[in-house]
mmCIF file of C-alpha atoms in Angstrom:
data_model
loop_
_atom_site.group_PDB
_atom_site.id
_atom_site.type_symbol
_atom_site.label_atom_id
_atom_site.label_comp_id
_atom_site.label_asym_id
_atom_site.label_seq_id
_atom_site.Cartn_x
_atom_site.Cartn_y
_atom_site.Cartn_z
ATOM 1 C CA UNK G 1 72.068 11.886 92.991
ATOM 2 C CA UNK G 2 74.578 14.222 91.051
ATOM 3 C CA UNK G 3 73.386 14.827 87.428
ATOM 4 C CA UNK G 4 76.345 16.291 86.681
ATOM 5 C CA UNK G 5 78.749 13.668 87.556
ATOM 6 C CA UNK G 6 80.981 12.737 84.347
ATOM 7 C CA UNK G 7 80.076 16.299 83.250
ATOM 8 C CA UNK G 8 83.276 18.088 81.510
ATOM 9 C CA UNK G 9 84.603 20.984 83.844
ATOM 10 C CA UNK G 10 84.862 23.479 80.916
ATOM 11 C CA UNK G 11 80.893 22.560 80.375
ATOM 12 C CA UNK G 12 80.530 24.225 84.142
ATOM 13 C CA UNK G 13 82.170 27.357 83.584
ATOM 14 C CA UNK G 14 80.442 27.890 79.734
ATOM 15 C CA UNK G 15 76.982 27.302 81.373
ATOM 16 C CA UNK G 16 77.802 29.514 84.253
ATOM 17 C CA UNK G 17 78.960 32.169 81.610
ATOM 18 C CA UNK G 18 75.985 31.523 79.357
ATOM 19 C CA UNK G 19 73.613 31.190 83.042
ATOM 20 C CA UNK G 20 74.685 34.471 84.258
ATOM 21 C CA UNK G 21 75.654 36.862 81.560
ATOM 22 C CA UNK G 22 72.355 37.714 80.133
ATOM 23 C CA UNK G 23 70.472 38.379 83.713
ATOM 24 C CA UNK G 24 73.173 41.105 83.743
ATOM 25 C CA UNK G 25 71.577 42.611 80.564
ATOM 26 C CA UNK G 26 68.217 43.718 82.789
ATOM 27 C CA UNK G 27 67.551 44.618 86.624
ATOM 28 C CA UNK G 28 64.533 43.459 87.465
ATOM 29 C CA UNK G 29 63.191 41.008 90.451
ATOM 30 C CA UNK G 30 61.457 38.611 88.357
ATOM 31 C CA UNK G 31 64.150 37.208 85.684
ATOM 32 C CA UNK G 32 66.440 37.357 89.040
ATOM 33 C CA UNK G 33 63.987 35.243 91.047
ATOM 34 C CA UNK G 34 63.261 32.587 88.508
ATOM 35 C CA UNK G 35 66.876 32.363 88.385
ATOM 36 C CA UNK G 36 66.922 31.800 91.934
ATOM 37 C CA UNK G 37 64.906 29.524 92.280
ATOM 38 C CA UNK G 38 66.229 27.127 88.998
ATOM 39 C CA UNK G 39 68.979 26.764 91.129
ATOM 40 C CA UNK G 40 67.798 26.087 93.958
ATOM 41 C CA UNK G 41 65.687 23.320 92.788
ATOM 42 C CA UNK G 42 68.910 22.122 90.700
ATOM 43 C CA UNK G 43 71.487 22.031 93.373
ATOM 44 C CA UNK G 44 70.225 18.584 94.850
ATOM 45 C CA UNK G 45 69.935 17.377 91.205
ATOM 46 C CA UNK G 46 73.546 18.460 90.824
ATOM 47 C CA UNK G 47 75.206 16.960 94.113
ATOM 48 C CA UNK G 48 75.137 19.329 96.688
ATOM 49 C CA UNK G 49 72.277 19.336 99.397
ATOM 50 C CA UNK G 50 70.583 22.000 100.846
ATOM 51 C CA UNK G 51 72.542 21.944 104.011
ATOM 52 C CA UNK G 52 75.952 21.689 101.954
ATOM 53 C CA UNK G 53 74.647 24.509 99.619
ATOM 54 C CA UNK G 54 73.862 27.107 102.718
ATOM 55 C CA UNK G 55 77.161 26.100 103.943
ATOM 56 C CA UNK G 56 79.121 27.380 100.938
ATOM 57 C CA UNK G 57 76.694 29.946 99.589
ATOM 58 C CA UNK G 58 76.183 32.019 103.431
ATOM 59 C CA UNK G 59 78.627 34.217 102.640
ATOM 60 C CA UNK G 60 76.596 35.313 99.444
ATOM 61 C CA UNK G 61 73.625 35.380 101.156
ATOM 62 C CA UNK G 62 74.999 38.510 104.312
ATOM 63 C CA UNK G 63 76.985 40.141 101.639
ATOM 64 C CA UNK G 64 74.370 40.264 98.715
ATOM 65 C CA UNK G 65 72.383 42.922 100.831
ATOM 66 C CA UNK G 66 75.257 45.154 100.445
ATOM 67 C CA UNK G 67 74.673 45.456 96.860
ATOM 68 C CA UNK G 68 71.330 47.179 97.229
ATOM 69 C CA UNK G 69 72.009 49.870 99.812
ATOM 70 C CA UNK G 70 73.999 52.110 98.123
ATOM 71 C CA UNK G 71 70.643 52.047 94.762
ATOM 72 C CA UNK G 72 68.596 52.564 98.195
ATOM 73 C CA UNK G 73 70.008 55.608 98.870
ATOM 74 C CA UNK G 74 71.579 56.851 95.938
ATOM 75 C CA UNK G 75 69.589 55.279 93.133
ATOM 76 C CA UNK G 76 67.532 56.801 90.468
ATOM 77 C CA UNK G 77 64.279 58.231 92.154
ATOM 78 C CA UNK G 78 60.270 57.973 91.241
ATOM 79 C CA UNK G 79 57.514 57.664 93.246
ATOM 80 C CA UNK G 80 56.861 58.060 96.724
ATOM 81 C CA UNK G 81 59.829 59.404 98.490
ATOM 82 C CA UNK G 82 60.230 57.995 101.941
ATOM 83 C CA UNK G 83 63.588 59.605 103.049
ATOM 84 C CA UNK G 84 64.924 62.617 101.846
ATOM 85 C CA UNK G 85 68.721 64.162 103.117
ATOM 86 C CA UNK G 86 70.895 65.883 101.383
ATOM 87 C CA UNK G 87 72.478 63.507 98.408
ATOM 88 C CA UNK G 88 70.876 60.873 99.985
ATOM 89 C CA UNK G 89 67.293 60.160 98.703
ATOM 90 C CA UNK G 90 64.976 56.870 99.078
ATOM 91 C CA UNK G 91 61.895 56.654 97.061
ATOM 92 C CA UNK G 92 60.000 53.361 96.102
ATOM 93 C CA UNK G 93 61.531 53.360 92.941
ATOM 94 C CA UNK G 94 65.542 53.469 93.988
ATOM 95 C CA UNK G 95 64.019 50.903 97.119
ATOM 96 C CA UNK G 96 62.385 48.265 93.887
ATOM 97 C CA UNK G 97 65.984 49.039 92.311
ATOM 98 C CA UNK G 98 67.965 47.890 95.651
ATOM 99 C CA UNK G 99 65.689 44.836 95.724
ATOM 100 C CA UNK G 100 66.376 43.822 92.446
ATOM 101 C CA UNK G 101 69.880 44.612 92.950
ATOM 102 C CA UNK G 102 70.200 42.081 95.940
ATOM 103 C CA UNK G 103 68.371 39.402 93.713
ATOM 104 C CA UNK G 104 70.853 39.850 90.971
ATOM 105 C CA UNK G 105 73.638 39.133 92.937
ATOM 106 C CA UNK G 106 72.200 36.069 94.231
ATOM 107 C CA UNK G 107 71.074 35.185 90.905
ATOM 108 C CA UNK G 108 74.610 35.197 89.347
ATOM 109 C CA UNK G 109 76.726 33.787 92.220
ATOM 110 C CA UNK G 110 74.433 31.042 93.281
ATOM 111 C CA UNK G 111 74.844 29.006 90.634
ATOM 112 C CA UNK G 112 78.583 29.294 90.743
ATOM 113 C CA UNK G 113 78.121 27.573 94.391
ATOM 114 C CA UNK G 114 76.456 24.409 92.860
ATOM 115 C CA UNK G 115 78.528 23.871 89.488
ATOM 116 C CA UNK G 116 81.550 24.784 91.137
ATOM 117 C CA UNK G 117 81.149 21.717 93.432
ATOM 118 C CA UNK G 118 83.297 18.585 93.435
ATOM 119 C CA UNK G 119 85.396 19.895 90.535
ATOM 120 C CA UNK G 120 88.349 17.956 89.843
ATOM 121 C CA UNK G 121 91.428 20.361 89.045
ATOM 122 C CA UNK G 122 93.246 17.111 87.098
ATOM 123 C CA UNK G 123 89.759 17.467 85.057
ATOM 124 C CA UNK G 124 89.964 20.979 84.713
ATOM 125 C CA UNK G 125 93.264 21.448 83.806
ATOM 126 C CA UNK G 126 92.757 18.773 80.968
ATOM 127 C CA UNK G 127 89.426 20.695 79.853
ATOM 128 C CA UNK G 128 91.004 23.987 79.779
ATOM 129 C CA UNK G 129 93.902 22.820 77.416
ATOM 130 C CA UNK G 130 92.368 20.725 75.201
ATOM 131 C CA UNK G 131 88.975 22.148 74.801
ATOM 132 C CA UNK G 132 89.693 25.714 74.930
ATOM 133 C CA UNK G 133 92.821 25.430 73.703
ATOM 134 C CA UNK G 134 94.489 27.836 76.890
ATOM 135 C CA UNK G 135 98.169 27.737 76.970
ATOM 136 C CA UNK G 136 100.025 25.015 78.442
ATOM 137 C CA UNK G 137 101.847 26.781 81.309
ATOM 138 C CA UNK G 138 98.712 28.790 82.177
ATOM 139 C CA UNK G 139 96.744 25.737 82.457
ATOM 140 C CA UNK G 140 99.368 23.713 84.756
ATOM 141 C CA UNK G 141 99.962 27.005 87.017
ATOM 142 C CA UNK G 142 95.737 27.359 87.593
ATOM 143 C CA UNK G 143 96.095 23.243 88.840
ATOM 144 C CA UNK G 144 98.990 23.773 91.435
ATOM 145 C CA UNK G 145 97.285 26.568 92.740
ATOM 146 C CA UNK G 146 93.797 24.748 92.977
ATOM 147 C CA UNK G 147 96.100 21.582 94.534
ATOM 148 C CA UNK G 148 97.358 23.681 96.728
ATOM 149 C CA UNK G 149 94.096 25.169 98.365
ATOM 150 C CA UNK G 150 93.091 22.313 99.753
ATOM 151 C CA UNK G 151 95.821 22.455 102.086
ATOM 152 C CA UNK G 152 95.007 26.132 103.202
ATOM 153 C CA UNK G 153 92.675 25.027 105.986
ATOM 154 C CA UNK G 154 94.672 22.117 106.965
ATOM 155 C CA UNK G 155 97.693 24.711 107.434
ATOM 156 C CA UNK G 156 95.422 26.999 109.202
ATOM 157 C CA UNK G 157 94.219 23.985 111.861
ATOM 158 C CA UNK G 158 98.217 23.022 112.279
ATOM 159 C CA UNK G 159 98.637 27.064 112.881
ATOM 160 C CA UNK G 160 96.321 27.533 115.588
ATOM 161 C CA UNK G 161 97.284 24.058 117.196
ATOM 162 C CA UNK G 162 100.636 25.301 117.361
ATOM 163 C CA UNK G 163 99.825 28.491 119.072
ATOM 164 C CA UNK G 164 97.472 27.101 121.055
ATOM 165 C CA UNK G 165 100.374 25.019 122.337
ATOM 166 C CA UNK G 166 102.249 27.997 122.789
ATOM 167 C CA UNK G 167 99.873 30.000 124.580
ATOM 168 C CA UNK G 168 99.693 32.280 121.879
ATOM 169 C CA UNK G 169 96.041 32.129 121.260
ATOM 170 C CA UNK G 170 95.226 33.811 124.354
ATOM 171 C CA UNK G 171 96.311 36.653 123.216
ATOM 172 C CA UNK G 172 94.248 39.939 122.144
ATOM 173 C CA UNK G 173 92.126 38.329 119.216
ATOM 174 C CA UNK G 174 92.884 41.211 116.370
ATOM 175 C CA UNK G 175 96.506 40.840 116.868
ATOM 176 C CA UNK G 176 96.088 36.553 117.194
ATOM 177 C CA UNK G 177 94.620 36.810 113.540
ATOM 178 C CA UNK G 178 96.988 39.362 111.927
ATOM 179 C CA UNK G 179 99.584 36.566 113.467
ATOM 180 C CA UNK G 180 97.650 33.800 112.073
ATOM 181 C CA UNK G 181 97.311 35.439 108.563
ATOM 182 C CA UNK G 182 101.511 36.428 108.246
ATOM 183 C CA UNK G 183 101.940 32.947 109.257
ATOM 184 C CA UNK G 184 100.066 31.770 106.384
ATOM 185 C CA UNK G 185 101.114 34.159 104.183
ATOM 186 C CA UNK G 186 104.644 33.139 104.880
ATOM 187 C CA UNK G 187 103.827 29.387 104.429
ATOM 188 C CA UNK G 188 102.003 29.743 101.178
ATOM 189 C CA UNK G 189 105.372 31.380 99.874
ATOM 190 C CA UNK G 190 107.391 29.374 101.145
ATOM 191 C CA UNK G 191 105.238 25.617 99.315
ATOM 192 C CA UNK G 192 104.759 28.172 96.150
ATOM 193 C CA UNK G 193 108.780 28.332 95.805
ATOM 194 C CA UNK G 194 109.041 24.673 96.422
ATOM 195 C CA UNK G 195 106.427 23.828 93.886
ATOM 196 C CA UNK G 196 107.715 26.068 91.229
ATOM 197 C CA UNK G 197 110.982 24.536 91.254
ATOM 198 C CA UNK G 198 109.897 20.895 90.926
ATOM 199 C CA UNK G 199 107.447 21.602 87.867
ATOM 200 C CA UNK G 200 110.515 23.363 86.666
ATOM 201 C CA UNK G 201 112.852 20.570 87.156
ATOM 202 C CA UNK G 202 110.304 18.377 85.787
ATOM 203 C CA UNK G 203 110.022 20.634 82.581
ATOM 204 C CA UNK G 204 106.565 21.732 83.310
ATOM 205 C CA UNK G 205 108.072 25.337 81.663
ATOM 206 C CA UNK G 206 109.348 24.074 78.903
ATOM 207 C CA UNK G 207 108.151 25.694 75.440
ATOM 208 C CA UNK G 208 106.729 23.972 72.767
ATOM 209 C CA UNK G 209 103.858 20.911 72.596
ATOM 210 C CA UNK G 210 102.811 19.624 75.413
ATOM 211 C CA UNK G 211 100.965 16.055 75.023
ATOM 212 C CA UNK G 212 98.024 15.230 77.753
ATOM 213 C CA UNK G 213 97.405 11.338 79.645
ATOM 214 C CA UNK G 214 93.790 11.738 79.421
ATOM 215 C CA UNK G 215 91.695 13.555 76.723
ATOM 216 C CA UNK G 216 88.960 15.630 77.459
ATOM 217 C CA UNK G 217 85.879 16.860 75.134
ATOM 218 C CA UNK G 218 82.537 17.556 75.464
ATOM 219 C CA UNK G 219 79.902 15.041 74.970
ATOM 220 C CA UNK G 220 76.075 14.949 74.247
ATOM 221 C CA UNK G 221 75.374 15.580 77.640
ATOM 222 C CA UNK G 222 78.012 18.361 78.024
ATOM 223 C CA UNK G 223 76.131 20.277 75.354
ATOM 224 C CA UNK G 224 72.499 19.191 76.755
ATOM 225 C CA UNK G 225 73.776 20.939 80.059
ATOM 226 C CA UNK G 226 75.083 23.745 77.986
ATOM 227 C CA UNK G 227 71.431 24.422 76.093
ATOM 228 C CA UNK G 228 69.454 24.232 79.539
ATOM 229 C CA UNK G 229 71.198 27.027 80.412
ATOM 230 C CA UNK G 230 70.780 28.799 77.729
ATOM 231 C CA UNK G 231 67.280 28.116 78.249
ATOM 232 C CA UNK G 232 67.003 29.043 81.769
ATOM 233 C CA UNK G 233 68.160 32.616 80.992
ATOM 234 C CA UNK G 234 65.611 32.645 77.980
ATOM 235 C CA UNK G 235 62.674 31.803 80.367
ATOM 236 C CA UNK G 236 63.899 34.331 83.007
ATOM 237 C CA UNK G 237 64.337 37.386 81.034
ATOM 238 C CA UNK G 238 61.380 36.354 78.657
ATOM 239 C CA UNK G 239 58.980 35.894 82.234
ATOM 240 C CA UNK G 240 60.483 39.335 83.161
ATOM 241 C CA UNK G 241 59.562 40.747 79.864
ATOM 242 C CA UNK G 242 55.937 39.808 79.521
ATOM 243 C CA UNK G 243 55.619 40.938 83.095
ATOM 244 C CA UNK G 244 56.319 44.771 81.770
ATOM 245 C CA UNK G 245 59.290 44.289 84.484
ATOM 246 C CA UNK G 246 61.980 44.135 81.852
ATOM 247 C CA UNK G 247 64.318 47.194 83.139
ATOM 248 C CA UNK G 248 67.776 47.454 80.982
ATOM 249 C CA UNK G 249 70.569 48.461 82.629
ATOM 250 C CA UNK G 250 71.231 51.157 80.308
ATOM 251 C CA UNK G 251 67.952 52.803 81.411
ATOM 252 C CA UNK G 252 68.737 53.359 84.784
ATOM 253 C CA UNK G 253 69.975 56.177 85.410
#
């Protein structure tokens, strides 16, 4: 089930602007958990299952904590004061802070994780020019490149075959993937020439015009999409305002 199949790209990235960008108005745990868990009861209704969303979202999840330590330790304090050295000081009010630090992040990039899933870049690329109106040679350049990272881990799995093959991998592991990351790095530049002179020779440069195969607009659903995410940040800072937990981000000091 994928409610969002047929769904216009450029409807993706305006909800996950109009999604995201008011939660970063207040920092507080309750319009960030509300966000958290819309999307997590959306992201089977959008395509991507649980065990496909921890895949692509664990990296949010270990980093996310990050966030928070540094308002831990260096926050704004109040309250009971449970650690107190030198510049660093940790009171239940910089601790609430941290916490609802954490839940912001996970409340802005999780959603990116399930509308950013099985997006065309042919689709994109069409939305981009012809619904917000982007230039032409921006618009083909943002394609090629999203073309082109699909083959990233395929190079990376014919890189470590080939030193595998060679013996190579055996090798002390820092200096196997400093190795591993010139090779790519020379590879990517190497298909990034190539490309850029056959959209060249095919006029892909060219100034003026350009006409488009398919055209792209938004639909009734696009802009149903588009209003449930207004609503969604509505209810969340709303719930977080008649909980007295509305805290603006201007406020903390």
């Amino acid at each position: 089930m994928n409610l969002l199949e047929g769904i216009n790209p450029v409807t993706r990235i305006l909800g996950l602007a109009l999604l995201t960008t008011p939660l970063l108005v207040s920092i507080d745990w309750v319009s960030a958990t509300i966000a958290i868990v819309a999307t997590l009861v959306a992201a089977p209704l959008c395509g991507v299952g649980y065990r496909r969303f921890v895949r692509r979202a664990w990296p949010i999840f270990l980093l996310a904590p990050v966030a928070g330590i540094p308002m831990a330790l260096y926050g704004q304090s109040g309250g009971e004061v449970y650690l107190d050295y030198g510049l660093i000081q940790v009171s239940a009010l910089s601790v609430s802070l941290a916490w609802a630090i954490t839940l912001r992040v996970l409340a802005v990039a999780l959603p990116v994780v399930v509308l950013s899933a099985d997006v065309d870049p042919t689709d994109l690329g069409d939305g981009l020019a012809q619904v917000l109106k982007l230039p032409a040679r921006f618009v083909l350049g943002s394609v090629a490149a999203l073309r082109m990272l699909t083959l990233l881990r395929e190079d990376v799995e014919a890189m470590r075959r080939a030193r595998r093959a060679r013996g190579i991998a055996d090798t002390n592991r820092v200096r196997y993937a400093f190795s591993l990351a010139f090779g790519l790095l020379v590879m990517s530049l190497r298909r990034a020439g190539k490309l850029a002179t056959a959209m060249e020779a095919r006029a892909f440069g060219r100034a003026g015009e350009r006409t488009w195969a398919r055209e792209s607009k938004l639909g009734p659903r696009d802009w149903g999409v588009l209003a449930i995410c207004v609503l969604l940040a509505a209810v969340a800072l709303g719930a977080a305002w008649v909980a007295g937990e509305f805290r603006p981000v201007w406020a903390v000091g």
